[in-house]
Short mmCIF file of C-alpha atoms in Angstrom, two decimals:
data_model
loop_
_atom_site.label_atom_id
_atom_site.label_comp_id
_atom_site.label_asym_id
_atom_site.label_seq_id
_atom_site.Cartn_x
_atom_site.Cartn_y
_atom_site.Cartn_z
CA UNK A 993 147.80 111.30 84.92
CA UNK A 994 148.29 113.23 87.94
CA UNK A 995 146.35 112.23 91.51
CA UNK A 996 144.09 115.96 90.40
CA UNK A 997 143.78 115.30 86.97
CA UNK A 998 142.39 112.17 87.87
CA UNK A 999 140.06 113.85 90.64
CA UNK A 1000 139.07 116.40 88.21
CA UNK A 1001 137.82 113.64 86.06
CA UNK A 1002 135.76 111.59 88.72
CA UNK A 1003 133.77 114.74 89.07
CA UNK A 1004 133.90 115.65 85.33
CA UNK A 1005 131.74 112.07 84.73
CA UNK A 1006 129.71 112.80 88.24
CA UNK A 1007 128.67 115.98 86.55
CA UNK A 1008 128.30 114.53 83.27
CA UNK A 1009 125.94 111.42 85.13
CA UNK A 1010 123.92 114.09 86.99
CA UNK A 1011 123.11 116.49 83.72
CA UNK A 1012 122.00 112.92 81.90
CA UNK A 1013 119.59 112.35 84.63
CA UNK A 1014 117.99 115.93 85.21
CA UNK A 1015 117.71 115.36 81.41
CA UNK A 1016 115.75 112.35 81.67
CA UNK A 1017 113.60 113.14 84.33
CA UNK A 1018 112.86 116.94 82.69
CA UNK A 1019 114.12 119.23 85.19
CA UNK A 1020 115.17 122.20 84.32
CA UNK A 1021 115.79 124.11 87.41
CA UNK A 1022 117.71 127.70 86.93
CA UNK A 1023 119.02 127.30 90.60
CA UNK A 1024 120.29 123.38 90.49
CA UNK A 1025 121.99 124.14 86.72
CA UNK A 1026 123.18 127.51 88.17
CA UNK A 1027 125.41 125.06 91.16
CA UNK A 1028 126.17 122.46 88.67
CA UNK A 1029 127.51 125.07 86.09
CA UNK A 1030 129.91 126.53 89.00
CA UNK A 1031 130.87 123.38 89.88
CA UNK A 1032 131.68 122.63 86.02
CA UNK A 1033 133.91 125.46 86.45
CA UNK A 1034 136.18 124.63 89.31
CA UNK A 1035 136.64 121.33 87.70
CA UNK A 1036 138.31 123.37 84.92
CA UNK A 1037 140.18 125.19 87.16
CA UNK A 1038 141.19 121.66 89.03
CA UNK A 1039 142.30 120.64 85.17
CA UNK A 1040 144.77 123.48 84.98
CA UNK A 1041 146.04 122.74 88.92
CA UNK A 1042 145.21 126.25 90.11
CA UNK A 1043 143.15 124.74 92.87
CA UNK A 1044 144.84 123.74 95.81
CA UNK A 1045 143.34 120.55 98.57
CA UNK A 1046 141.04 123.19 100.45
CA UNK A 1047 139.31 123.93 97.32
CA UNK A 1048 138.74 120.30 96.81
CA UNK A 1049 137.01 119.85 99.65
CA UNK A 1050 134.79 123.06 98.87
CA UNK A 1051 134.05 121.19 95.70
CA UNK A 1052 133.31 117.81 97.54
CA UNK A 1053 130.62 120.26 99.59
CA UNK A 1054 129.48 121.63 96.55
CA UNK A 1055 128.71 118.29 95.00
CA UNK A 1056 127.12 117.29 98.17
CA UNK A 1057 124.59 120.05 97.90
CA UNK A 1058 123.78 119.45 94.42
CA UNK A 1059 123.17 116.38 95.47
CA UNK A 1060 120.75 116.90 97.72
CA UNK A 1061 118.96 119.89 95.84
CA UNK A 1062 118.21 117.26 92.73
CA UNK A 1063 117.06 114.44 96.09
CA UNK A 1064 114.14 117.13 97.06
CA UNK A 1065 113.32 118.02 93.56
CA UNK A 1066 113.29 113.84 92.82
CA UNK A 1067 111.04 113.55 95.97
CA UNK A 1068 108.51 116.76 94.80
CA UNK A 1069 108.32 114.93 91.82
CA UNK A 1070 107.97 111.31 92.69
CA UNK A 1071 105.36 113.01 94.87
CA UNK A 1072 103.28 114.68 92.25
CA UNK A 1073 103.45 111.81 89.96
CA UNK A 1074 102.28 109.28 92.90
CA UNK A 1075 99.43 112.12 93.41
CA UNK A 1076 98.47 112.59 90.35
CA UNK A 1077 99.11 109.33 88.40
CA UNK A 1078 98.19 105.50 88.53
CA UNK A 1079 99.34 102.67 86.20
CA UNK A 1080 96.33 101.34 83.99
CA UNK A 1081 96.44 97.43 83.36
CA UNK A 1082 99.37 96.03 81.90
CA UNK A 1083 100.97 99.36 81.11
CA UNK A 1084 103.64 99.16 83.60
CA UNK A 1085 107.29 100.34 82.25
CA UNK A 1086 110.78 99.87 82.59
CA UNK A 1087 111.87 102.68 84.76
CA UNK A 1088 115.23 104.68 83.96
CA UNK A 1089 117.98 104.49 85.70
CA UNK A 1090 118.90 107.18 87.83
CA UNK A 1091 122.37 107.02 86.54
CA UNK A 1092 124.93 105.53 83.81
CA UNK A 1093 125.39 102.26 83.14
CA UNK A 1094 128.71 102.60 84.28
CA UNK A 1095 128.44 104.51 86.75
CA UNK A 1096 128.31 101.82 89.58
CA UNK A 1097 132.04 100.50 88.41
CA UNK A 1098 134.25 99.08 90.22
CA UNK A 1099 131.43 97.46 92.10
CA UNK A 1100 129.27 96.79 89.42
CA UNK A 1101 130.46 96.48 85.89
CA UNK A 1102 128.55 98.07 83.03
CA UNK A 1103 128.34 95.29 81.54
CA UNK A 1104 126.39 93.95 84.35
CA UNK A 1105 124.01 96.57 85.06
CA UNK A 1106 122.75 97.21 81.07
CA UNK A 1107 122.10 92.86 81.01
CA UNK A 1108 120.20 93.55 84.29
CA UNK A 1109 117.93 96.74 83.68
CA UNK A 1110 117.72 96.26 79.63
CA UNK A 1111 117.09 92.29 79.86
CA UNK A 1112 116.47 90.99 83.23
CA UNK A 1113 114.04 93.67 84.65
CA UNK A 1114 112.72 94.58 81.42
CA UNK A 1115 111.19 90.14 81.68
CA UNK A 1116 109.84 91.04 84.70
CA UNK A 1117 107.84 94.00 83.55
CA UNK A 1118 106.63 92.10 80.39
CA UNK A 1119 105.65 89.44 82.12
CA UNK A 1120 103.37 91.48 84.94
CA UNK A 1121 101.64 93.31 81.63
CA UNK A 1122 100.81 90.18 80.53
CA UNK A 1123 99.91 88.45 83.69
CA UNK A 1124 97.32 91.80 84.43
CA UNK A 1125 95.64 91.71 80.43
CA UNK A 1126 95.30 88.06 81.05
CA UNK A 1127 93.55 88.07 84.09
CA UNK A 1128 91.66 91.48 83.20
CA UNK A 1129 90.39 88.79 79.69
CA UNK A 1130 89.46 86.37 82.50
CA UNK A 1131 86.84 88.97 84.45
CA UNK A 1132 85.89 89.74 80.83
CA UNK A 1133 84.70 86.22 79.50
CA UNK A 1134 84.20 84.84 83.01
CA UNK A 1135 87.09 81.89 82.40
CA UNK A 1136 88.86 81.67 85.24
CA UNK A 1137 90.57 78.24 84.45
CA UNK A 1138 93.81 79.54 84.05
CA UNK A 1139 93.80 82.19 87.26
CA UNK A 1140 95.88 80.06 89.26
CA UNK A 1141 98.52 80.24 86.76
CA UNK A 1142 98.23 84.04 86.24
CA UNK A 1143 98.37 84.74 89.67
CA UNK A 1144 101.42 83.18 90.41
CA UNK A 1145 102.69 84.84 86.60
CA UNK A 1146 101.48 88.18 88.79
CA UNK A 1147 102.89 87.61 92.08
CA UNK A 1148 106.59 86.56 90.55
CA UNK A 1149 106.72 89.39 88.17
CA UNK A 1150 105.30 91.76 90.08
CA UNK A 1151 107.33 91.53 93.00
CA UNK A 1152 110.30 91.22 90.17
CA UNK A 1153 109.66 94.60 89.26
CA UNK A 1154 108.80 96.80 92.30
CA UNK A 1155 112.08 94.95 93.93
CA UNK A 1156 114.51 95.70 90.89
CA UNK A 1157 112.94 99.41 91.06
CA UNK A 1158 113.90 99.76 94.85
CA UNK A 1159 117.31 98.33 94.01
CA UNK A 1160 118.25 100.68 91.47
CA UNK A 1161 117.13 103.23 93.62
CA UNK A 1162 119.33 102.48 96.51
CA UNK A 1163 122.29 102.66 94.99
CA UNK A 1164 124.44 105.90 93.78
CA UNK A 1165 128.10 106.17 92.81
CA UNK A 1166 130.41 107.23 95.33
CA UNK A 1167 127.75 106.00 98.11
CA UNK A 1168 128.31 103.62 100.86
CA UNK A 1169 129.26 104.92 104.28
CA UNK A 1170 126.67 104.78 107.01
CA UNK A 1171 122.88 106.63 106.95
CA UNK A 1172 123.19 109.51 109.27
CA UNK A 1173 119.56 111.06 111.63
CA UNK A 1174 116.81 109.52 112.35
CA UNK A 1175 117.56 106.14 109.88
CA UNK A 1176 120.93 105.56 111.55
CA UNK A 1177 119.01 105.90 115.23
CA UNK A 1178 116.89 103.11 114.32
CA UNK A 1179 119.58 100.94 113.10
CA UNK A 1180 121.52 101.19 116.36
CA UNK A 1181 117.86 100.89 118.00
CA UNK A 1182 116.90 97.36 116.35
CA UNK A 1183 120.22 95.69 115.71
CA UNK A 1184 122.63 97.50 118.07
CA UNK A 1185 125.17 98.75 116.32
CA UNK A 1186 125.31 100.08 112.31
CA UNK A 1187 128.27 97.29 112.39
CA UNK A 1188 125.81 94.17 113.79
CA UNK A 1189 123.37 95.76 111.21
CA UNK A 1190 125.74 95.27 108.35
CA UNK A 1191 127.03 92.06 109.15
CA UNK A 1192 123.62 90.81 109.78
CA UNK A 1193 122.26 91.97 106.42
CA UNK A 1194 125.68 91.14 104.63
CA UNK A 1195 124.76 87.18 105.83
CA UNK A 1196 120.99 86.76 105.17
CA UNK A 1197 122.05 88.31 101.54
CA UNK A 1198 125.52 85.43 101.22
CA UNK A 1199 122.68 82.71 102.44
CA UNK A 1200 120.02 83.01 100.30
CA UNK A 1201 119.17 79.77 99.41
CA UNK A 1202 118.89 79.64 95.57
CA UNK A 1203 118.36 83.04 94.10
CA UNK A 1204 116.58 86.08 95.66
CA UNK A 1205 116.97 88.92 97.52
CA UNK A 1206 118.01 90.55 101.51
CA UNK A 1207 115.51 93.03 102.55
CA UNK A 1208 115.45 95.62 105.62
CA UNK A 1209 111.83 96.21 105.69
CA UNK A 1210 109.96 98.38 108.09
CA UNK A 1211 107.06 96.88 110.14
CA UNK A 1212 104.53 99.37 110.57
CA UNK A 1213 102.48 96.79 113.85
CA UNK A 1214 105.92 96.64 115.62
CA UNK A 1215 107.66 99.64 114.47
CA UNK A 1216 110.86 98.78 113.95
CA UNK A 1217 113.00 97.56 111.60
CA UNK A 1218 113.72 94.11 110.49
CA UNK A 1219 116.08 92.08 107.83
CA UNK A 1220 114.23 89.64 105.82
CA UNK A 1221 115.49 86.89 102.98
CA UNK A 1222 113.02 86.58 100.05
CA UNK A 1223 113.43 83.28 97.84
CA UNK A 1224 113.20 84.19 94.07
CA UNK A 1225 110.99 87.29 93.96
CA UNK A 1226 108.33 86.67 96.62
CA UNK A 1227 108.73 83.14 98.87
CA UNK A 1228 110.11 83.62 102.50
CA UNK A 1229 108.88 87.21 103.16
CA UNK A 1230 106.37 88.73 105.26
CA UNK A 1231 102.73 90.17 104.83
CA UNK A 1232 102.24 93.88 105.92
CA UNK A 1233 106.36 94.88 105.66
CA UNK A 1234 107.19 97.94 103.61
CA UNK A 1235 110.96 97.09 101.99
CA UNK A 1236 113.28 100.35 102.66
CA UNK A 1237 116.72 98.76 101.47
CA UNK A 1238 116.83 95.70 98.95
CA UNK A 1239 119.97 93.57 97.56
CA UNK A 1240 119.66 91.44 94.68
CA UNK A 1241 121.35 87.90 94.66
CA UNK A 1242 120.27 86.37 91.99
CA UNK A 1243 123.27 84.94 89.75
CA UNK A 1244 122.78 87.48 86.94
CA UNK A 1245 123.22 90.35 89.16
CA UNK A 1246 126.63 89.92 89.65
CA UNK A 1247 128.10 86.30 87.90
CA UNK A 1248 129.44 87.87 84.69
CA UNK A 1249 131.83 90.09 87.14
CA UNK A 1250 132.12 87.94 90.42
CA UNK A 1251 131.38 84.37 89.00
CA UNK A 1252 130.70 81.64 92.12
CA UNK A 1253 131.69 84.02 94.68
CA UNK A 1254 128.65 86.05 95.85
CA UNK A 1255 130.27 86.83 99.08
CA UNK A 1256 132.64 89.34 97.53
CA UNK A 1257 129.81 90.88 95.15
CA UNK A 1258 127.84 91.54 98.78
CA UNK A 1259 130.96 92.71 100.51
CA UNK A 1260 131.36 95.28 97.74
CA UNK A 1261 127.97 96.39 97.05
CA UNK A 1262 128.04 98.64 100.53
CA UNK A 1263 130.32 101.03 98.61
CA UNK A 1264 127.62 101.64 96.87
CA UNK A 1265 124.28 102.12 98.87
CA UNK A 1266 122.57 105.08 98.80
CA UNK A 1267 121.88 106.11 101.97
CA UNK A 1268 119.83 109.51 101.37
CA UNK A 1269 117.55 107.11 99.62
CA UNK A 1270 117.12 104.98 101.95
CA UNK A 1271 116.56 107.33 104.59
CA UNK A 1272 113.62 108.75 102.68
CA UNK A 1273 111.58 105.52 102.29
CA UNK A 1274 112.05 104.89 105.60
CA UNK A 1275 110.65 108.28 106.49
CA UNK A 1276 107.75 107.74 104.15
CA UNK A 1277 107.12 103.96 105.36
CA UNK A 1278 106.95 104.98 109.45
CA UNK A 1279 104.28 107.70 108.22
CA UNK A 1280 101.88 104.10 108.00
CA UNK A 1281 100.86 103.20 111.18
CA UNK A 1282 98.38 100.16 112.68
CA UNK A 1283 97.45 99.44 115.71
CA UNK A 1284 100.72 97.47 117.53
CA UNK A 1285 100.32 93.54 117.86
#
């Protein structure tokens, strides 16, 4: 197959990914399907070899601006539902993912991510419906002698699933690079450099002890940024932190693909971050602000 062939098929499946996900999340937006549809067509074009390299970098513009055009309908959307919409007890669900399963690959195999959104994070979001019905029974028929126990079910499932949802979230295919504005700024601000950044993140996330999680979380009372390790779902972190960029290290998020060696799975998983993502939570979590201590 030659090197445009080949090209012509990485954005064949990109399209393919991005019409799956408009179609799970019900948008239907003339404009959006109007970019997509023209970009369908080059791709053709690319198939026959009419186009030459300037035009593929017109289409790598193209598919950066559909890109962003389905981010700001996402956000209007997330932002209506957040508006409009709260979760009653013990009806949380498994959220979609925002692409395909393989989708992530090299980095993360398919295999991987359906075991990990199907199995793993589906656990966690059973076991916070049950943990909430169990402790709603417990207001009900005043017997609190199992609270303990469902609070801790709570707290480890809980934090399970808002964590995994955040993770999905920050990653895209073809991502990685560095953030760019205003997220990039504070990077450089807090840690010095993007590179000390990365290499300080890339370490708290190799030394977990155990299984858990690296987190660059946003501290509303010191405004700034800081990296944090989290022990399973919840032990280690702090109180009052908003997490803007999580990476999962528990074994079955990478062990099928990168066995013992976690290092490399962390190493890789930068080519993978979504950084538009990431800059929006960070934009939404410096809108909270407390009194500095």
């Amino acid at each position: 197959m030659s090197d445009v062939r080949q090209y012509a098929k990485e954005v064949s499946d990109w399209i393919d990914e991005i019409m799956a996900y408009l179609e799970r999340i019900d948008i239907t937006d003339s404009t959006v399907l109007a970019n997509i549809e023209r970009l369908s067509q080059w791709t053709n074009d690319l198939v026959a070899e009419e186009i030459d390299y300037e035009n593929m970098v017109l289409i790598e513009e193209e598919m950066a601006r559909v890109y962003e055009e389905i981010e700001e309908i996402a956000r209007d959307l997330s932002t209506q539902q957040r508006q409009t919409q709260s979760v009653p007890i013990g009806k949380h669900t498994l959220p979609p993912l925002p692409y395909a399963y393989n989708a992530l690959e090299p980095t993360i195999s398919e295999e991987i991510m359906y075991l990990h959104h199907d199995k793993h994070h589906q656990t966690y979001v059973d076991g916070l419906n049950k943990a909430e019905l169990m402790m709603k029974n417990a207001r009900e028929t005043k017997d609190y002698s199992l609270l303990k126990h469902w609070e801790k079910e709570a707290a480890f499932h809980g934090s399970g699933h808002y964590l995994h949802t955040i993770f999905w979230e920050g990653m895209i295919p073809r991502g990685g690079g560095q953030p760019k504005g205003d997220l990039l700024k504070q990077i450089e601000k807090d840690f010095g450099s993007f590179a000390a950044f990365k290499n300080h993140f890339s370490e708290a996330a190799k030394q977990v002890e155990g299984v858990g999680w690296a987190i660059l979380v946003w501290v509303p009372r010191a405004r700034k940024l800081e990296i944090l390790q989290s022990e399973l779902h919840m032990i280690l972190t702090q109180w009052d932190t908003i997490p803007v960029l999580v990476l999962d290290v528990w074994e079955h998020a990478y062990y099928l693909q990168y066995k013992n060696n976690r290092a490399s799975y962390v190493d890789k998983w930068w080519d993978v971050v979504n950084w538009p993502q990431t800059a929006l939570r960070f934009t939404e979590a410096k809108k909270l602000t407390w009194k500095q201590q």
